[in-house]
DNA sequence: TAGATTGTTAATCGATTAACAATC
DNA sequence: TAGATTGTTAATCGATTAACAATC
């Protein structure tokens, strides 16, 4: 329940986007079929693991040939929910928020940030990379009216819980959290944290013990 | 070898920074002792797991009392290598790079970004949050002279491998990579990726299958 | 003392890796 | 055909969870 989504391990979910990226590049290079061995080579991983991961998306390959590149891309994208053009709100147009608004990669991942919110009035009314910045007071109302499902939280830690509460109030069902805090949310709300300190901890531990 | 650092599982390493943050706040609130139950409650985790995680740092507690807050902080910080005041270079002063330069949290994590590098001459010579931006040509030389150990890569994917090569050339031993690519590096160089698409994939899969 | 908590060892669970038949 | 690759089942490995004695 906790560690598997749809019967698929979370580690697998985390590797799929990388495979997708590799296969997309191969497609752009004109390749029609790709084997797990090919993918494994590109991502410095193991062919057996790649095969297992890809198998969990349900795509069917051909022995001795591999997978149809276009079909593989379609299936993986669908599996990740990247075909749904997920619309998102972002709260906190600081340095990180701005960086996220300008991050082109998201368009490849089916994420469409449709509005941003701030308390700082000097930012309200402006546009960042084509996305309009609203006053935070509009959050719940707009979320409800636009049926937005994803909320991106890029505010200082002390405000994150309040923003989360208000997003949920507005009907948002998934939170992508860049603030270094643990949030309390209802069971039906999905939360995913991007904790830079966790990643940095792995790096510095390795560095200091090798 | 791959999955454990110093005999400690990577998942544990990723949870320790969170515990540290919680315990630091408790210290600032005047608490002298803390139990695993307390920490678990704060991070919505399990007391048994917290105990196991903390045990791997080697800190010793007192039955019925818990852990000395100051001692716990010291031990965990040491274990993560956050007491060494790790100096780092950052390459790529775009939106993300700028956000990272301004991210105050890093100072808590013993990370000190001492210089930034860019090819864009309009940025070279300026300072971002007190950190001077150098021309990329100075990278290897300065890294060598300053004995910098950590390199942060925040450039577009297509340039990441070149930057990595040059950092390694300059003697850098650990790479923190924000570009969505897989790098080829020698065995003695540590690499840690921050892959937003992996995190986003988990979020959207959950959202679309719940 | 009683009871909460640590420290440690064992049991369970799940992910990764290996093995192998089927196939084109 | 021969051999590379898939699909699937089994074996291994490691992390999490549980159990329990020791302790203050």
XYZ file of C-alpha atoms (C1' of nucleotides) in Angstrom:
468
model
C 0.000 0.000 0.000
C 2.626 2.478 1.015
C 5.598 1.315 -0.985
C 3.868 0.218 -4.172
C 1.746 2.223 -6.566
C -0.489 0.094 -8.690
C 1.684 -2.885 -7.798
C 4.813 -1.144 -9.037
C 7.723 -0.370 -6.685
C 8.536 3.307 -6.182
C 12.186 2.775 -7.229
C 10.876 1.574 -10.578
C 8.716 4.687 -10.914
C 11.783 6.799 -10.295
C 13.796 5.085 -12.999
C 11.139 5.164 -15.706
C 11.499 8.893 -16.500
C 15.170 8.336 -17.241
C 14.445 5.466 -19.622
C 11.811 7.615 -21.263
C 14.281 10.386 -21.855
C 16.802 7.998 -23.397
C 14.247 6.349 -25.652
C 12.894 9.708 -26.774
C 16.360 10.729 -27.858
C 16.733 7.456 -29.722
C 13.469 8.125 -31.494
C 14.684 11.553 -32.549
C 17.756 9.809 -33.945
C 15.519 7.660 -36.109
C 15.661 4.383 -34.209
C 12.506 2.274 -34.536
C 13.308 -0.471 -32.016
C 15.226 -0.551 -28.787
C 16.334 -3.368 -26.496
C 16.750 -3.297 -22.726
C 20.459 -3.788 -23.291
C 20.595 -0.555 -25.273
C 18.785 1.400 -22.572
C 20.868 -0.111 -19.802
C 24.043 0.933 -21.568
C 22.845 4.523 -21.869
C 21.900 4.882 -18.232
C 24.747 2.898 -16.720
C 22.264 0.447 -15.293
C 21.593 -3.247 -15.639
C 19.678 -4.791 -18.545
C 17.805 -7.144 -16.228
C 16.546 -4.294 -14.118
C 15.546 -2.267 -17.146
C 13.574 -5.211 -18.471
C 11.801 -5.700 -15.162
C 11.011 -2.013 -14.885
C 9.665 -1.783 -18.405
C 7.651 -4.958 -17.920
C 5.707 -3.288 -15.114
C 4.280 -0.750 -17.538
C 2.715 -3.635 -19.453
C 4.295 -2.878 -22.808
C 4.998 -5.942 -24.945
C 8.204 -6.394 -26.895
C 9.459 -8.756 -29.555
C 12.065 -11.397 -28.801
C 15.351 -10.718 -30.585
C 14.146 -7.260 -31.641
C 13.194 -5.313 -28.565
C 10.471 -2.733 -28.108
C 8.857 -0.504 -30.661
C 10.216 2.905 -29.744
C 7.016 4.893 -30.302
C 4.880 2.349 -28.520
C 7.292 2.199 -25.593
C 7.243 5.978 -25.235
C 3.445 6.054 -25.346
C 3.064 3.323 -22.780
C 5.567 4.728 -20.303
C 4.155 8.241 -20.610
C 0.676 6.937 -20.035
C 1.832 4.886 -17.094
C 3.430 7.911 -15.466
C 0.326 9.966 -16.123
C 2.227 12.335 -18.365
C -0.319 12.209 -21.130
C -2.961 13.950 -19.086
C -1.467 17.415 -19.402
C -1.580 17.864 -15.646
C -2.316 21.449 -14.719
C -0.593 22.887 -11.687
C -0.506 25.971 -9.476
C 2.740 27.189 -7.999
C 2.930 29.146 -4.772
C 6.038 31.145 -3.927
C 7.641 33.115 -6.728
C 11.045 33.436 -5.082
C 14.295 32.210 -6.559
C 13.300 28.588 -6.574
C 9.735 29.256 -7.697
C 10.987 31.363 -10.578
C 13.456 28.664 -11.552
C 10.638 26.130 -11.610
C 8.412 28.421 -13.681
C 11.167 28.736 -16.265
C 12.101 25.068 -16.321
C 11.242 23.959 -19.851
C 11.711 20.275 -19.098
C 8.320 20.115 -17.382
C 6.523 20.478 -20.677
C 8.081 17.137 -21.664
C 6.662 15.679 -18.480
C 3.091 16.733 -19.083
C 3.216 19.324 -16.326
C 1.659 22.655 -17.148
C 1.969 25.396 -14.556
C -1.054 27.567 -15.278
C -0.777 30.162 -12.509
C 1.535 31.336 -9.758
C 0.729 32.970 -6.408
C 2.548 35.348 -4.114
C 1.947 37.553 -1.089
C 4.600 40.027 -2.228
C 2.576 42.673 -4.086
C 5.549 43.814 -6.130
C 5.365 40.475 -7.944
C 1.585 40.191 -8.223
C 0.202 41.029 -11.659
C 3.454 40.347 -13.474
C 4.212 37.375 -15.642
C 7.065 34.925 -15.270
C 7.811 32.996 -18.428
C 4.253 33.587 -19.541
C 2.669 32.506 -16.276
C 0.668 35.152 -14.461
C 1.347 35.812 -10.788
C -1.788 36.239 -8.660
C -2.294 37.456 -5.128
C -2.332 34.533 -2.744
C -5.867 35.411 -1.690
C -7.125 34.119 -5.058
C -5.688 30.635 -4.537
C -8.640 28.579 -3.262
C -11.136 30.202 -5.544
C -9.128 29.840 -8.727
C -8.094 26.283 -7.904
C -11.706 25.316 -7.527
C -12.854 27.061 -10.688
C -10.046 25.678 -12.823
C -10.145 22.179 -11.314
C -6.418 22.196 -10.829
C -5.107 18.948 -9.354
C -1.448 19.641 -8.614
C -0.013 22.234 -6.239
C 3.669 23.116 -6.184
C 4.864 24.552 -2.886
C 8.017 26.664 -3.070
C 7.609 28.896 -0.036
C 9.740 29.156 3.114
C 9.174 26.194 5.415
C 7.139 28.074 8.004
C 4.379 28.891 5.506
C 4.239 25.511 3.765
C 1.547 23.941 5.948
C -0.784 26.894 5.530
C -0.343 26.843 1.759
C -0.950 23.095 1.697
C -4.162 23.526 3.695
C -5.409 26.193 1.349
C -4.540 24.189 -1.768
C -6.453 21.217 -0.385
C -9.311 23.568 0.456
C -9.360 24.504 -3.225
C -9.632 20.860 -4.258
C -6.021 20.166 -5.124
C -5.200 16.473 -4.822
C -1.427 16.278 -5.237
C 1.282 18.377 -3.608
C 4.814 18.699 -4.900
C 6.719 20.140 -2.001
C 10.056 21.951 -2.239
C 9.945 23.379 1.288
C 11.965 21.366 3.815
C 9.072 20.350 6.056
C 6.771 17.433 6.692
C 3.148 18.257 5.976
C -0.009 16.939 7.547
C -2.579 16.174 4.855
C -5.714 14.025 4.472
C -5.271 10.454 3.258
C -6.635 11.118 -0.208
C -4.029 13.786 -0.939
C -0.798 12.671 -2.541
C 2.429 14.342 -1.401
C 5.868 14.145 -2.922
C 8.823 15.947 -1.378
C 11.946 17.217 -3.081
C 14.350 17.347 -0.165
C 17.670 18.788 -1.251
C 19.188 18.138 2.159
C 18.491 14.414 1.799
C 20.326 14.331 -1.501
C 23.154 16.466 -0.159
C 23.464 14.182 2.871
C 24.057 11.187 0.627
C 26.707 13.084 -1.325
C 28.645 14.365 1.680
C 28.476 11.045 3.550
C 29.929 9.293 0.542
C 32.582 11.951 0.112
C 33.639 11.838 3.738
C 33.724 8.058 3.972
C 35.463 7.113 0.775
C 29.343 -1.598 -1.869
C 26.840 0.141 -4.061
C 23.827 0.349 -1.829
C 25.530 0.920 1.509
C 27.847 3.714 2.596
C 29.936 2.828 5.574
C 27.546 -0.036 6.259
C 24.575 2.305 6.368
C 21.693 1.980 3.888
C 21.132 4.937 1.565
C 17.476 5.268 2.655
C 18.751 5.860 6.175
C 21.144 8.550 4.942
C 18.222 10.268 3.270
C 16.147 10.317 6.429
C 18.856 11.569 8.781
C 18.798 15.202 7.555
C 15.110 15.374 8.405
C 15.669 14.076 11.923
C 18.486 16.547 12.298
C 16.239 19.416 11.356
C 13.583 18.336 13.839
C 16.058 17.873 16.670
C 17.671 21.236 15.961
C 14.318 22.914 16.297
C 13.728 21.085 19.564
C 17.082 22.306 20.828
C 16.151 25.862 19.954
C 12.984 25.327 21.978
C 15.106 24.426 24.990
C 14.682 20.650 25.023
C 17.670 18.763 26.418
C 16.608 15.197 25.652
C 14.624 13.634 22.856
C 13.272 10.133 22.280
C 12.790 8.306 18.996
C 9.068 8.428 19.658
C 9.209 12.230 19.718
C 11.098 12.400 16.446
C 8.853 9.851 14.765
C 5.806 11.883 15.712
C 7.281 15.020 14.173
C 8.156 13.412 10.881
C 5.153 11.144 10.539
C 7.411 8.140 10.587
C 7.816 5.079 12.758
C 9.683 5.094 16.097
C 11.336 1.754 15.343
C 12.746 3.040 12.094
C 13.959 6.249 13.688
C 15.743 4.254 16.373
C 17.407 2.012 13.815
C 18.450 4.983 11.705
C 19.887 6.873 14.649
C 21.651 3.752 15.883
C 23.655 3.609 12.663
C 25.307 6.911 13.483
C 26.693 5.302 16.626
C 25.234 7.772 19.105
C 24.339 6.273 22.489
C 21.164 7.125 24.342
C 19.782 6.538 27.805
C 16.984 4.098 28.441
C 13.790 5.816 29.565
C 15.299 9.223 28.756
C 16.301 9.264 25.124
C 19.195 11.046 23.476
C 21.038 14.148 24.582
C 19.918 16.695 22.033
C 23.259 18.448 21.561
C 25.170 15.214 21.365
C 22.690 13.774 18.874
C 23.011 16.830 16.646
C 26.804 16.676 16.774
C 26.927 12.982 15.970
C 24.482 13.126 13.075
C 26.169 16.187 11.578
C 29.518 14.516 11.822
C 28.161 11.357 10.313
C 26.753 13.235 7.336
C 30.007 15.109 6.919
C 28.336 18.447 7.606
C 30.922 19.542 10.109
C 33.661 19.803 7.522
C 32.426 23.044 6.007
C 32.464 21.528 2.552
C 33.446 24.074 -0.073
C 31.777 23.878 -3.436
C 31.862 25.405 -6.905
C 28.693 25.931 -8.865
C 28.590 25.966 -12.653
C 25.641 27.483 -14.455
C 24.225 30.720 -13.077
C 20.841 30.408 -14.745
C 17.530 30.321 -12.919
C 18.254 27.171 -11.031
C 21.881 28.062 -10.328
C 20.837 31.422 -8.952
C 18.190 29.783 -6.785
C 20.819 27.435 -5.384
C 23.238 30.304 -4.722
C 20.567 32.077 -2.717
C 19.359 29.026 -0.838
C 20.217 29.824 2.795
C 19.468 26.311 4.001
C 22.799 25.058 2.674
C 24.693 26.900 5.362
C 22.930 24.669 7.885
C 24.167 21.684 5.931
C 27.806 22.634 5.982
C 27.807 23.462 2.292
C 29.624 26.623 1.331
C 29.468 27.675 -2.292
C 32.653 29.693 -2.726
C 32.519 30.514 -6.424
C 30.258 30.289 -9.439
C 31.099 29.914 -13.128
C 29.431 30.927 -16.367
C 30.124 31.226 -20.072
C 27.691 34.125 -20.421
C 29.937 37.193 -20.125
C 27.088 39.427 -19.012
C 27.073 37.475 -15.749
C 30.822 37.100 -15.286
C 32.328 39.465 -12.728
C 29.069 40.039 -10.899
C 28.156 38.661 -7.520
C 25.112 36.590 -6.649
C 24.283 36.603 -2.967
C 27.906 37.425 -2.230
C 29.333 34.701 -4.456
C 31.485 35.902 -7.332
C 30.793 34.637 -10.842
C 33.911 33.689 -12.823
C 34.425 32.888 -16.472
C 34.206 29.161 -17.025
C 37.776 29.111 -18.307
C 39.002 29.629 -14.741
C 37.294 26.479 -13.437
C 40.037 23.848 -13.416
C 42.712 26.225 -12.236
C 40.747 27.685 -9.356
C 39.436 24.282 -8.270
C 42.953 22.991 -8.049
C 44.278 26.006 -6.172
C 41.420 26.117 -3.688
C 41.237 22.352 -3.217
C 37.512 22.398 -3.707
C 35.936 18.975 -3.357
C 32.322 19.463 -4.416
C 31.038 20.585 -7.805
C 27.441 21.572 -8.392
C 26.284 21.209 -11.974
C 23.301 23.343 -12.957
C 23.805 23.681 -16.696
C 21.633 22.460 -19.585
C 21.939 18.698 -20.047
C 24.041 18.847 -23.182
C 26.910 20.603 -21.395
C 26.849 18.601 -18.175
C 29.359 15.929 -19.191
C 31.925 18.513 -20.290
C 31.558 20.416 -17.024
C 31.890 17.188 -15.052
C 35.079 16.299 -16.924
C 36.561 19.694 -16.220
C 35.623 19.624 -12.560
C 37.274 16.231 -12.190
C 40.262 17.607 -14.057
C 40.477 20.284 -11.371
C 40.499 17.675 -8.625
C 36.853 17.784 -7.601
C 35.750 14.526 -5.993
C 31.992 14.867 -5.609
C 29.407 16.022 -8.124
C 25.928 17.214 -7.268
C 24.079 17.113 -10.538
C 20.883 19.028 -11.326
C 21.031 18.453 -15.073
C 18.843 15.594 -16.271
C 21.593 13.375 -17.619
C 23.658 10.364 -16.630
C 27.357 11.179 -16.366
C 30.371 8.995 -16.983
C 32.928 9.520 -14.224
C 35.905 7.641 -12.732
C 35.231 5.239 -9.860
C 36.701 7.478 -7.197
C 34.325 10.327 -7.986
C 31.046 10.425 -6.111
C 27.928 11.519 -8.006
C 24.507 12.368 -6.672
C 21.663 13.343 -8.970
C 18.676 15.538 -8.224
C 16.232 14.348 -10.848
C 13.049 16.366 -10.721
C 11.422 14.204 -13.359
C 11.841 11.135 -11.128
C 10.074 12.882 -8.285
C 7.385 14.225 -10.591
C 6.870 10.755 -12.032
C 6.084 9.374 -8.591
C 3.610 12.188 -7.940
C 1.729 11.896 -11.222
C 1.620 8.080 -11.128
C 0.090 8.225 -7.676
C -2.362 10.911 -8.726
C -3.480 9.050 -11.822
C -3.837 5.686 -10.122
C -5.628 6.616 -6.919
C 8.924 -0.075 41.905
C 6.762 0.405 37.349
C 7.114 1.631 32.944
C 9.136 3.976 29.095
C 12.894 3.694 26.204
C 17.231 1.975 24.402
C 20.017 -1.639 22.062
C 20.129 -5.811 19.644
C 18.733 -9.869 17.573
C 15.255 -12.310 14.730
C 11.361 -12.368 11.336
C 9.222 -10.455 7.560
C 8.742 -8.224 3.568
C 9.972 -6.435 -0.820
C 13.287 -5.261 -4.445
C 16.978 -6.847 -7.109
C 19.334 -10.330 -9.378
C 19.653 -14.698 -11.533
C 17.965 -18.518 -14.345
C 15.735 -20.388 -18.108
C 12.218 -21.494 -21.400
C 9.897 -19.319 -25.393
C 10.368 -16.846 -29.599
C 11.450 -14.583 -33.763
C 19.342 -22.520 -38.106
C 21.713 -19.886 -34.403
C 21.589 -16.559 -31.252
C 19.835 -12.426 -29.164
C 16.159 -10.886 -26.584
C 11.742 -11.159 -24.248
C 8.730 -12.880 -20.444
C 8.369 -15.232 -16.264
C 9.512 -17.757 -12.397
C 12.844 -18.646 -8.652
C 16.798 -17.245 -5.597
C 19.133 -13.826 -3.301
C 19.877 -9.882 -0.978
C 18.895 -6.034 1.900
C 15.729 -2.932 4.338
C 11.981 -2.675 7.332
C 9.408 -4.331 11.027
C 8.815 -6.979 15.098
C 10.294 -8.935 19.470
C 12.467 -8.789 23.720
C 15.968 -8.298 27.195
C 18.508 -4.567 29.585
C 18.292 -0.256 31.908
C 17.373 3.815 34.364
